[in-house]
PDB file of C-alpha atoms and ligand atoms in Angstrom:
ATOM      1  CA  UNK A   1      88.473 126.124  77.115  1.00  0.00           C
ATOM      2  CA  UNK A   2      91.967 126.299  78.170  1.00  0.00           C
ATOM      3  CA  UNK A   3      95.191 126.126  76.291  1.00  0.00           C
ATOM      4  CA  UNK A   4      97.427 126.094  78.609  1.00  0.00           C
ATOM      5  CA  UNK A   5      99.759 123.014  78.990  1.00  0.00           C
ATOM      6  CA  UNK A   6      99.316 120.000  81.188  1.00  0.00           C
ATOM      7  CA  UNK A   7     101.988 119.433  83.386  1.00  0.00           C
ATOM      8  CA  UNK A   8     103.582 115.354  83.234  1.00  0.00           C
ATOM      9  CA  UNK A   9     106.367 114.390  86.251  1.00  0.00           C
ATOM     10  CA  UNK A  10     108.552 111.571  86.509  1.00  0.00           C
ATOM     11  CA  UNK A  11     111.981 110.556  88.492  1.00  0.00           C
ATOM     12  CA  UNK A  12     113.419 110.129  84.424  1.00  0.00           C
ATOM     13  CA  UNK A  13     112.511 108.980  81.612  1.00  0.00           C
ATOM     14  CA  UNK A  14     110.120 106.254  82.472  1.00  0.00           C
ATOM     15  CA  UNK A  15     107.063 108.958  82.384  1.00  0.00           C
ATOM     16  CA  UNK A  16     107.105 109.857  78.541  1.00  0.00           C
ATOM     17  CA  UNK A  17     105.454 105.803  78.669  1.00  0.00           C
ATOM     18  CA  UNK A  18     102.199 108.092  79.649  1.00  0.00           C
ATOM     19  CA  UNK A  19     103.537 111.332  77.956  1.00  0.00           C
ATOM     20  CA  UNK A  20     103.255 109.500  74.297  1.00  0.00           C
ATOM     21  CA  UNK A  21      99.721 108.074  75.469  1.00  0.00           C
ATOM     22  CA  UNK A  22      98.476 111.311  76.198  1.00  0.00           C
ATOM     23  CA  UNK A  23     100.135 113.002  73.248  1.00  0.00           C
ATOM     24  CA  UNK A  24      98.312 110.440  70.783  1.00  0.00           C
ATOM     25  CA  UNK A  25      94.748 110.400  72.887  1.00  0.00           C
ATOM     26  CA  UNK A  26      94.991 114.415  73.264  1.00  0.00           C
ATOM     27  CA  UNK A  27      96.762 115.581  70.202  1.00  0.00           C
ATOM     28  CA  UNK A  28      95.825 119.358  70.495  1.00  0.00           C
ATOM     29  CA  UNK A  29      97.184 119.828  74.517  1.00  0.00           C
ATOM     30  CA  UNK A  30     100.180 120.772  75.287  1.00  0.00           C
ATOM     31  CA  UNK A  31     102.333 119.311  77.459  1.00  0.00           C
ATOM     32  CA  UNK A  32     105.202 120.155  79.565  1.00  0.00           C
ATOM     33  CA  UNK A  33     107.390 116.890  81.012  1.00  0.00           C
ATOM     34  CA  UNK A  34     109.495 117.531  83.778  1.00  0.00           C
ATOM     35  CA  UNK A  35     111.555 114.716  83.945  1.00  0.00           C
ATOM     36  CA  UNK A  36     113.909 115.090  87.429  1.00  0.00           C
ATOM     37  CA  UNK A  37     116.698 112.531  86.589  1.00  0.00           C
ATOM     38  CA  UNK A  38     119.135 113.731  88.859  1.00  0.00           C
ATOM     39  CA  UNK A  39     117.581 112.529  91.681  1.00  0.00           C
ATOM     40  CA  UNK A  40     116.357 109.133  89.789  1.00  0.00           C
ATOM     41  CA  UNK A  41     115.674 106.484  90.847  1.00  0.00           C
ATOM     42  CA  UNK A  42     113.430 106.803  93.638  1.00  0.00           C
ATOM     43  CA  UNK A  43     112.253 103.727  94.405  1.00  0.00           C
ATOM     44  CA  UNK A  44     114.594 102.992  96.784  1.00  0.00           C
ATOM     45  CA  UNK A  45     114.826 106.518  98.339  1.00  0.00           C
ATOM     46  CA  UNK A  46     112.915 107.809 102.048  1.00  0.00           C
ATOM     47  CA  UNK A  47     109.739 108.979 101.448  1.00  0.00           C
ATOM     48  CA  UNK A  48     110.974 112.669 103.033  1.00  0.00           C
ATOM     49  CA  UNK A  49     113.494 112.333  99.969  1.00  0.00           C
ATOM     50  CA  UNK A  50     111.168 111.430  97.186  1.00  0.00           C
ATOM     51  CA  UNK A  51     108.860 114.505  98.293  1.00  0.00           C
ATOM     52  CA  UNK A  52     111.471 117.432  98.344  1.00  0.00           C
ATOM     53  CA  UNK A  53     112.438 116.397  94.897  1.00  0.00           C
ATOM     54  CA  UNK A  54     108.278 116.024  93.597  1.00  0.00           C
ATOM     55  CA  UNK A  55     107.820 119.548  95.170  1.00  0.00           C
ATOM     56  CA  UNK A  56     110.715 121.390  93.568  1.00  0.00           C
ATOM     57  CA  UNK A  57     109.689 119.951  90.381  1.00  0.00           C
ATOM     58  CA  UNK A  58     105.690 120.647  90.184  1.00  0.00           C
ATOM     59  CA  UNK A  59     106.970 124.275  91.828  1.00  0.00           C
ATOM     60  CA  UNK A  60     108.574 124.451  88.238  1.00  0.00           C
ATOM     61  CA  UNK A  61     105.775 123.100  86.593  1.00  0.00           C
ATOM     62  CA  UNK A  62     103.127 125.796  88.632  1.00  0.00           C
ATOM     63  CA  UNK A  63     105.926 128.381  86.916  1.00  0.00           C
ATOM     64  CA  UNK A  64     105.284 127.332  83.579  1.00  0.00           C
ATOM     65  CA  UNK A  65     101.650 127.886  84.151  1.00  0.00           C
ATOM     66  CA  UNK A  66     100.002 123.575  84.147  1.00  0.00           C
ATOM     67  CA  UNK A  67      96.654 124.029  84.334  1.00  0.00           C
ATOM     68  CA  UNK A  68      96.833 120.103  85.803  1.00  0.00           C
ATOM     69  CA  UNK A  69      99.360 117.704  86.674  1.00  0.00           C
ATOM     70  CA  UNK A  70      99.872 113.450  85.954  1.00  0.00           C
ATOM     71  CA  UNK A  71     102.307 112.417  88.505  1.00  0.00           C
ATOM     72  CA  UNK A  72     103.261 109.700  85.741  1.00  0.00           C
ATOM     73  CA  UNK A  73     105.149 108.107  88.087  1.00  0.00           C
ATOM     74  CA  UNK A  74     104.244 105.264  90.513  1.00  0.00           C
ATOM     75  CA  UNK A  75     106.353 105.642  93.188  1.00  0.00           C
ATOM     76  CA  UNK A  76     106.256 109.438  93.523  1.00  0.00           C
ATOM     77  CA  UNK A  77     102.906 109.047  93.145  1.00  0.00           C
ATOM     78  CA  UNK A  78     102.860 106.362  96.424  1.00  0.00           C
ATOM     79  CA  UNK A  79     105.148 108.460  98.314  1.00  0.00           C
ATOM     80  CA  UNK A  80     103.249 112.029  97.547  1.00  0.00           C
ATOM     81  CA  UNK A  81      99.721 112.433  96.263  1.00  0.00           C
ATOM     82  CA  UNK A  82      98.262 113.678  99.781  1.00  0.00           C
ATOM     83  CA  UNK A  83     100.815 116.430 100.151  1.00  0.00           C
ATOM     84  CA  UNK A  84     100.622 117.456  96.533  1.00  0.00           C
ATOM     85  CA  UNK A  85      96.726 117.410  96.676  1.00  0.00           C
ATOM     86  CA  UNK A  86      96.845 119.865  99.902  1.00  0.00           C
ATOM     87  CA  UNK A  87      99.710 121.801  98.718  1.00  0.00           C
ATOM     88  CA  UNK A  88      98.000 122.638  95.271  1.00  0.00           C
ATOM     89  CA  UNK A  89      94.695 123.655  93.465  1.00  0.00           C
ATOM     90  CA  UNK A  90      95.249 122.395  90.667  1.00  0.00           C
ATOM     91  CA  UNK A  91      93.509 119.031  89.193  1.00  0.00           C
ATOM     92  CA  UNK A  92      96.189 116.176  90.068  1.00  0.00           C
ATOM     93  CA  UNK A  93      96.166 112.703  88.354  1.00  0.00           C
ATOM     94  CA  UNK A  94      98.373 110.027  89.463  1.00  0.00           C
ATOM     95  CA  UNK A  95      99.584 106.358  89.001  1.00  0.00           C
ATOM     96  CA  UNK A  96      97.961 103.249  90.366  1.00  0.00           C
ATOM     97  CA  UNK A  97      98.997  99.716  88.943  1.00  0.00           C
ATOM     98  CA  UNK A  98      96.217  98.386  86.617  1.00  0.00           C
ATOM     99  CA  UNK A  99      95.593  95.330  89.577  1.00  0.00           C
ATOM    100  CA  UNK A 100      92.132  95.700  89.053  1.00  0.00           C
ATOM    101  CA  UNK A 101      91.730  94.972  85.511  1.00  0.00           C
ATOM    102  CA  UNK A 102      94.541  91.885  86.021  1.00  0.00           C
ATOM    103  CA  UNK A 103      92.157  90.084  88.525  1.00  0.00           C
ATOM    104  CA  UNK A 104      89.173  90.887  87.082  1.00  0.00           C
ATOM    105  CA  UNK A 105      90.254  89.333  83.944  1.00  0.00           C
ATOM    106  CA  UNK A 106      92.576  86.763  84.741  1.00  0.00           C
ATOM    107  CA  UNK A 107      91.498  83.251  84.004  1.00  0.00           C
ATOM    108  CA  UNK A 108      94.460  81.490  86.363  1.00  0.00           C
ATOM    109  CA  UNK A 109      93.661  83.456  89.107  1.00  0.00           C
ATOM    110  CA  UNK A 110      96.915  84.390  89.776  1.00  0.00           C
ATOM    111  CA  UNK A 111      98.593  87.608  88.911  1.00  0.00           C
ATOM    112  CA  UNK A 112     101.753  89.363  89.003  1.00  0.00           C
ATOM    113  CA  UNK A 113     102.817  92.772  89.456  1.00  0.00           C
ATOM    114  CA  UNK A 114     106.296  93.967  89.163  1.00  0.00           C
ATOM    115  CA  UNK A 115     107.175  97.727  90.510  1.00  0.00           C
ATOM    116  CA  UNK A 116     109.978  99.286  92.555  1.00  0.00           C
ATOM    117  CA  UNK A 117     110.116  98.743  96.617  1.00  0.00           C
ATOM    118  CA  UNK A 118     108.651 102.317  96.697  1.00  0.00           C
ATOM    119  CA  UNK A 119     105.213 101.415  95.027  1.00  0.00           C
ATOM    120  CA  UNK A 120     104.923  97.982  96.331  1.00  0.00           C
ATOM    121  CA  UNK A 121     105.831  99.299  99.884  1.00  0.00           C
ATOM    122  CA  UNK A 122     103.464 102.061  99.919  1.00  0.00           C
ATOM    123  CA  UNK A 123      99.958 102.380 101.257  1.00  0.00           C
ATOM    124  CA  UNK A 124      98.344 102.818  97.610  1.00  0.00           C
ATOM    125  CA  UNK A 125      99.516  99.259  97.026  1.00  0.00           C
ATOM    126  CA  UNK A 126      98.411  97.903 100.298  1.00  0.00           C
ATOM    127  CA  UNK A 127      95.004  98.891 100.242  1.00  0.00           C
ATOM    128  CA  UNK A 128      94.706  97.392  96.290  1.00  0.00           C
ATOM    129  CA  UNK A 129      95.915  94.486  97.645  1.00  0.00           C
ATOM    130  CA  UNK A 130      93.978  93.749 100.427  1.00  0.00           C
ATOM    131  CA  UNK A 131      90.619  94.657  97.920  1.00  0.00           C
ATOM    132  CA  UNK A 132      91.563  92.028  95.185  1.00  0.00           C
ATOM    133  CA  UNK A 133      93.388  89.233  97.068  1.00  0.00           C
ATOM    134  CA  UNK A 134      90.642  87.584  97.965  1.00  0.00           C
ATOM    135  CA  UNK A 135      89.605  87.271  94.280  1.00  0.00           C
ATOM    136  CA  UNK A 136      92.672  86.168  92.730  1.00  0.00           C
ATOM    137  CA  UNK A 137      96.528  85.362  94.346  1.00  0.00           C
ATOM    138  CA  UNK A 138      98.687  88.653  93.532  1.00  0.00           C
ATOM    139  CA  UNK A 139     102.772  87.998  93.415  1.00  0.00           C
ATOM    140  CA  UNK A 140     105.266  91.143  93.910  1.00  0.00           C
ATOM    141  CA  UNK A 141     108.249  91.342  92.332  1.00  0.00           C
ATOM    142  CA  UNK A 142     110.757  94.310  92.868  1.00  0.00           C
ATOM    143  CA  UNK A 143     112.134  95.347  89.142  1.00  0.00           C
ATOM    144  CA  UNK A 144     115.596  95.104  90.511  1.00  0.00           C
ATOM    145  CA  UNK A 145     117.368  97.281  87.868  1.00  0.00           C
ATOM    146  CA  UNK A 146     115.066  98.172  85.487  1.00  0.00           C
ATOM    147  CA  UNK A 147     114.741 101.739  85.982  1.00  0.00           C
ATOM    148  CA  UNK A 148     118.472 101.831  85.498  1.00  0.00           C
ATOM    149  CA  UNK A 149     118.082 100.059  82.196  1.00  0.00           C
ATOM    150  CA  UNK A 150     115.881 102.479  80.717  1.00  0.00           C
ATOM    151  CA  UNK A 151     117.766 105.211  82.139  1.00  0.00           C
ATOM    152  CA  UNK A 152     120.840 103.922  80.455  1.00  0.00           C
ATOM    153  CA  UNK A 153     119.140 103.358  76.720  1.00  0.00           C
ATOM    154  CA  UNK A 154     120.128  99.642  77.583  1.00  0.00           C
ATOM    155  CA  UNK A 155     116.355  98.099  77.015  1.00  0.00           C
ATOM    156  CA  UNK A 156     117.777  95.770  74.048  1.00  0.00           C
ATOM    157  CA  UNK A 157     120.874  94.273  75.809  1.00  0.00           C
ATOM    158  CA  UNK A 158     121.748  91.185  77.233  1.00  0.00           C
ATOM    159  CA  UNK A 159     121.871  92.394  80.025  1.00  0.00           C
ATOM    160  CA  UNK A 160     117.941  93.318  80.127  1.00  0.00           C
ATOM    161  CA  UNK A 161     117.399  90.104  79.201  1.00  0.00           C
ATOM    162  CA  UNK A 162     119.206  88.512  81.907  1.00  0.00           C
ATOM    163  CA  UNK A 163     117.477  91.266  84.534  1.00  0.00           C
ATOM    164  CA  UNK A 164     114.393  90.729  83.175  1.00  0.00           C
ATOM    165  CA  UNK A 165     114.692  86.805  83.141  1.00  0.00           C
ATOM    166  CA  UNK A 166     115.552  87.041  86.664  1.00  0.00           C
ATOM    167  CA  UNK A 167     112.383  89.195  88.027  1.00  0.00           C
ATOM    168  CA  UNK A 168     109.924  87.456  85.193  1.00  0.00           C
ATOM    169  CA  UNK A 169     110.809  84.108  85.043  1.00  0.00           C
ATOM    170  CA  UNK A 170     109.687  83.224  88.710  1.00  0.00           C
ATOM    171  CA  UNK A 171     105.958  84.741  87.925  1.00  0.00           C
ATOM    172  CA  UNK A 172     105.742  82.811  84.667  1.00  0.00           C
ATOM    173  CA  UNK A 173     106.905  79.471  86.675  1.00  0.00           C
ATOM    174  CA  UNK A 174     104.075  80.305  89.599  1.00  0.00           C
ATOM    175  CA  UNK A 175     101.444  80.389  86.722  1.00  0.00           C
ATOM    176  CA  UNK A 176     100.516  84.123  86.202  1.00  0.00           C
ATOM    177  CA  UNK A 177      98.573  84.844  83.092  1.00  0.00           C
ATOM    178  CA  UNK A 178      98.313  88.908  83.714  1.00  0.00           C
ATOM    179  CA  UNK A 179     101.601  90.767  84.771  1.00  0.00           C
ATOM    180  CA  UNK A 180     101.182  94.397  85.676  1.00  0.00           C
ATOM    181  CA  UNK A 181     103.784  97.447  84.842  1.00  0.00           C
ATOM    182  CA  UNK A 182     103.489  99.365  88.441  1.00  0.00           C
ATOM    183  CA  UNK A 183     106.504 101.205  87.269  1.00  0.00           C
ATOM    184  CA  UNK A 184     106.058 103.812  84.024  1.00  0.00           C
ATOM    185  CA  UNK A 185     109.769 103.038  83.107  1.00  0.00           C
ATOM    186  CA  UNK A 186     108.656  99.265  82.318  1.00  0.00           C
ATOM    187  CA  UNK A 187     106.526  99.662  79.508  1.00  0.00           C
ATOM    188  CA  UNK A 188     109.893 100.658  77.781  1.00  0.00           C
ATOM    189  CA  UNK A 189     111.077  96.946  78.421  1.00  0.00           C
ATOM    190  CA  UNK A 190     108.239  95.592  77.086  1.00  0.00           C
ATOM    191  CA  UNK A 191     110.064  93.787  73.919  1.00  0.00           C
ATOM    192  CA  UNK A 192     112.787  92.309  76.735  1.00  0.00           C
ATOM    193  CA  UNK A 193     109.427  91.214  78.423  1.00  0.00           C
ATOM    194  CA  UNK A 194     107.823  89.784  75.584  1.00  0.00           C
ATOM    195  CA  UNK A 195     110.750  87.655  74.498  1.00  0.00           C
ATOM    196  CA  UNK A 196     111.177  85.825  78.191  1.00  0.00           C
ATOM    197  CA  UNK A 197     107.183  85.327  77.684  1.00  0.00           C
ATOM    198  CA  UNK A 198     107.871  83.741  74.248  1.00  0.00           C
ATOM    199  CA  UNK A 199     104.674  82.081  73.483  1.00  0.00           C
ATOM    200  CA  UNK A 200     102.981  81.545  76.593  1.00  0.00           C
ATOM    201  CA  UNK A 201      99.329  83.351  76.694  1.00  0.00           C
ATOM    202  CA  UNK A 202     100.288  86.445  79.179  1.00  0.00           C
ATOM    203  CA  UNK A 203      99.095  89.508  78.784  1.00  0.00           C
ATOM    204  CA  UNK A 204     101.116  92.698  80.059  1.00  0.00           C
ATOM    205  CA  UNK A 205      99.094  95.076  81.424  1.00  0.00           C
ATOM    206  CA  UNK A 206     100.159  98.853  82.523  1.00  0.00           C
ATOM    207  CA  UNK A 207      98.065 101.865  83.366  1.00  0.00           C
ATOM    208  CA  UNK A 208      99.258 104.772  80.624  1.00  0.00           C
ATOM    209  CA  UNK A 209      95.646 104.509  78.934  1.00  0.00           C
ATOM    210  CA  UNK A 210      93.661 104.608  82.154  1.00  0.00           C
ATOM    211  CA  UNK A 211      95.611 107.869  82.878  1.00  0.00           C
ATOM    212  CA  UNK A 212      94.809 108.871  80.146  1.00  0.00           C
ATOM    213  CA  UNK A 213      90.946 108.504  80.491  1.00  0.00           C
ATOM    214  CA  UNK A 214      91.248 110.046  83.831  1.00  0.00           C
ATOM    215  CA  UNK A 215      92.817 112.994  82.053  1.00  0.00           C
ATOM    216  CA  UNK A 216      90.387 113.375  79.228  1.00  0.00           C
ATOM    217  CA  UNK A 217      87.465 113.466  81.906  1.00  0.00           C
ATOM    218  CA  UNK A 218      89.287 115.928  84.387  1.00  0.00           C
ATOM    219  CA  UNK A 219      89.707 118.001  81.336  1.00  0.00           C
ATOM    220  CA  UNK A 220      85.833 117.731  80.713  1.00  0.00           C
ATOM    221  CA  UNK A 221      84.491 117.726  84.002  1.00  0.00           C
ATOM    222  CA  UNK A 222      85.960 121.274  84.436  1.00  0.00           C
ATOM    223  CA  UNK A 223      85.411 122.320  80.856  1.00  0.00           C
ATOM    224  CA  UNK A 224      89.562 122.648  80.605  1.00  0.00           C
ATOM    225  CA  UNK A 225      89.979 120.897  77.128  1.00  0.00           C
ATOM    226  CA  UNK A 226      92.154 122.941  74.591  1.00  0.00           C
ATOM    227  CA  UNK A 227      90.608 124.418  71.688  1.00  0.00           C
ATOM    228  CA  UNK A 228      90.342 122.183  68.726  1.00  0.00           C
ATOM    229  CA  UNK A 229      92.405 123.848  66.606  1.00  0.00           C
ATOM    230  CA  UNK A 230      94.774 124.898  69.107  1.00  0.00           C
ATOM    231  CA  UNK A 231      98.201 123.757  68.065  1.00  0.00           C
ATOM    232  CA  UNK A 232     100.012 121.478  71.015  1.00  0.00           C
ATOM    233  CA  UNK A 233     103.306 122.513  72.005  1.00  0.00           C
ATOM    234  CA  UNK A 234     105.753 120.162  73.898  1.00  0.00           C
ATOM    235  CA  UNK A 235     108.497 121.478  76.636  1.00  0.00           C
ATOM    236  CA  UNK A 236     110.934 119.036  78.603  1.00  0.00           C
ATOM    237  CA  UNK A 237     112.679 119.926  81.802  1.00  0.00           C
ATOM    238  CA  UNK A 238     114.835 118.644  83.893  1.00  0.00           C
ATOM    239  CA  UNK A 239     116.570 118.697  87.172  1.00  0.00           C
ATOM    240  CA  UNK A 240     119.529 117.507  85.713  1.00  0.00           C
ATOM    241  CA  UNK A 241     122.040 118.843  82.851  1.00  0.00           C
ATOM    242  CA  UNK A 242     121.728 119.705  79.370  1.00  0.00           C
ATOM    243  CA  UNK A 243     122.822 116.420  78.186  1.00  0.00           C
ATOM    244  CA  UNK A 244     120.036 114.595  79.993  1.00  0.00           C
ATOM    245  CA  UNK A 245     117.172 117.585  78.390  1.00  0.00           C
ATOM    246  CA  UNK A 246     118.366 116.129  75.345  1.00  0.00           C
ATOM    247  CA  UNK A 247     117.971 112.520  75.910  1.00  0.00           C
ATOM    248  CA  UNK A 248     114.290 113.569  77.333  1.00  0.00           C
ATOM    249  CA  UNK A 249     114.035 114.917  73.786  1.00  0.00           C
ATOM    250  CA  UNK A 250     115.098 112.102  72.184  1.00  0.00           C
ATOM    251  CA  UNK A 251     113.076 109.966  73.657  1.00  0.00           C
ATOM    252  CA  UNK A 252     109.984 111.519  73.270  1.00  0.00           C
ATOM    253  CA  UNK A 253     110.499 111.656  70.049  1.00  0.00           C
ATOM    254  CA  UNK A 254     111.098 108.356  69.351  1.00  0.00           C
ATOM    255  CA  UNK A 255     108.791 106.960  71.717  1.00  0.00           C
ATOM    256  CA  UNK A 256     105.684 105.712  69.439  1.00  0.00           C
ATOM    257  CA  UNK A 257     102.732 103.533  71.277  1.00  0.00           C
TER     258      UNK A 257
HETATM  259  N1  DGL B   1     108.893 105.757  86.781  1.00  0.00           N
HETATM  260  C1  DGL B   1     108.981 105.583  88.210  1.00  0.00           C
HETATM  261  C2  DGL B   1     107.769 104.797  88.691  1.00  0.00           C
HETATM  262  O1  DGL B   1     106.784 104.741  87.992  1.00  0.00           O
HETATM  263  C3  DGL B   1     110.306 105.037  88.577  1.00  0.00           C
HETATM  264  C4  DGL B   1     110.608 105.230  90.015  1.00  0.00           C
HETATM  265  C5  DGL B   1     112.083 105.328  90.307  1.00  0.00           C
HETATM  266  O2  DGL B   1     112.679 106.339  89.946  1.00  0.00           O
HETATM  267  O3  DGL B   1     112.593 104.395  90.930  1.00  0.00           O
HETATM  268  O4  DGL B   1     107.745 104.253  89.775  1.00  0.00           O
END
């Protein structure tokens, strides 16, 4: 048994999409986001960039005593997993878009997945690629300007809609029947989404609830699970300013699966 909290990073905001996943599946651990948002976004930032700011952050995190850490965010995750898995003993989970499930289950055969350059640049990506695109044809799209949206509490704007119709549109006219979240700020644009999908039968598929399977047998495997009755405390921090620690808060708290 262990009570102390898991850690959860992201560039922003986009994280608490796996935060709120892992608060509902794992209601008695607590958890301690660090959500950098200074630095945000990342995805179109050097990879020697991207890792300074993951390492001062999960140094904070070590401080405040994580006895593991998601990486809930997909391209910090492409740029920095090896490093962080050297650099640290702890258990450390990170993001990989759900492309597996989207082939496996797609009935057109063709799939998209929509992420920042970051993700879809990095090796991670690569190698899923080259594994599933013999089984089904996978189309990229670069979010342009999502992050930003949900950065900027603009998810319901026409504006969204417009960015949105721009990046989706072209995967719905190319057939897709699966499109994949590679980004954990997406699933916050998932009504925007929705709407350009009107009726059509696509699914939107991200990977909050694998991560959080991956968690829950981490947590087992090393006999880490908080006690049962152990009551789960949640701390946000930040790289940025007050103002932003509140707008963490905020969103946590109103972000419901
Ligand atoms: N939430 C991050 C991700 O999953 C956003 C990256 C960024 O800051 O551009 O990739």
């Amino acid at each position: 048994m262990d009570n102390r909290p898991i850690g959860v990073f992201d560039s922003g905001l986009g994280g608490l999409s796996v935060w709120r996943e892992l608060q509902h599946g794992l209601p008695n651990e607590s958890l301690c986001y660090f959500g950098d948002g200074k630095n945000c976004p990342y995805g179109d930032q050097s990879k020697e960039e991207v890792l300074t700011y993951v390492i001062n952050a999960v140094d904070e995190l070590i401080n405040h005593d994580i006895k593991m850490l998601v990486i809930a965010c997909n391209a910090a995750t492409a740029y920095t997993i090896d490093v962080l898995r050297e650099k640290y003993s702890i258990p450390i989970v990170g993001m990989e878009p759900a492309i597996k499930p989207a082939v496996l289950e797609s009935k057109s055969k063709i799939v998209g997945i929509v992420a920042t350059a970051a993700t879809l640049n990095g090796q991670l990506f690569h190698n899923t690629y080259k594994k599933y695109s013999n089984q089904a044809t996978i189309l990229s799209s670069v979010g342009r300007g999502f992050v930003e949206l949900v950065e900027g509490d603009m998810e319901d704007t026409p504006i969204a809609q417009s960015r949105v119709e721009a990046v989706i549109l072209p995967l719905i006219n190319a057939g897709v029947d699966k499109i994949v979240l590679g980004c954990t700020h997406y699933p916050f644009l998932v009504n925007t989404i929705n709407k350009v999908i009107a009726n059509r039968d696509i699914q939107i598929i991200d990977s909050a609830s694998a991560v959080k399977s991956r968690v829950k047998f981490i947590l087992k495997q090393g006999d880490i699970f908080a006690d049962k009755d152990n009551v789960a405390n949640y701390e946000f921090l930040t790289a940025h300013n007050n103002e932003y620690l509140l707008k963490l808060k905020n969103k946590a708290s109103s972000a419901k699966i």
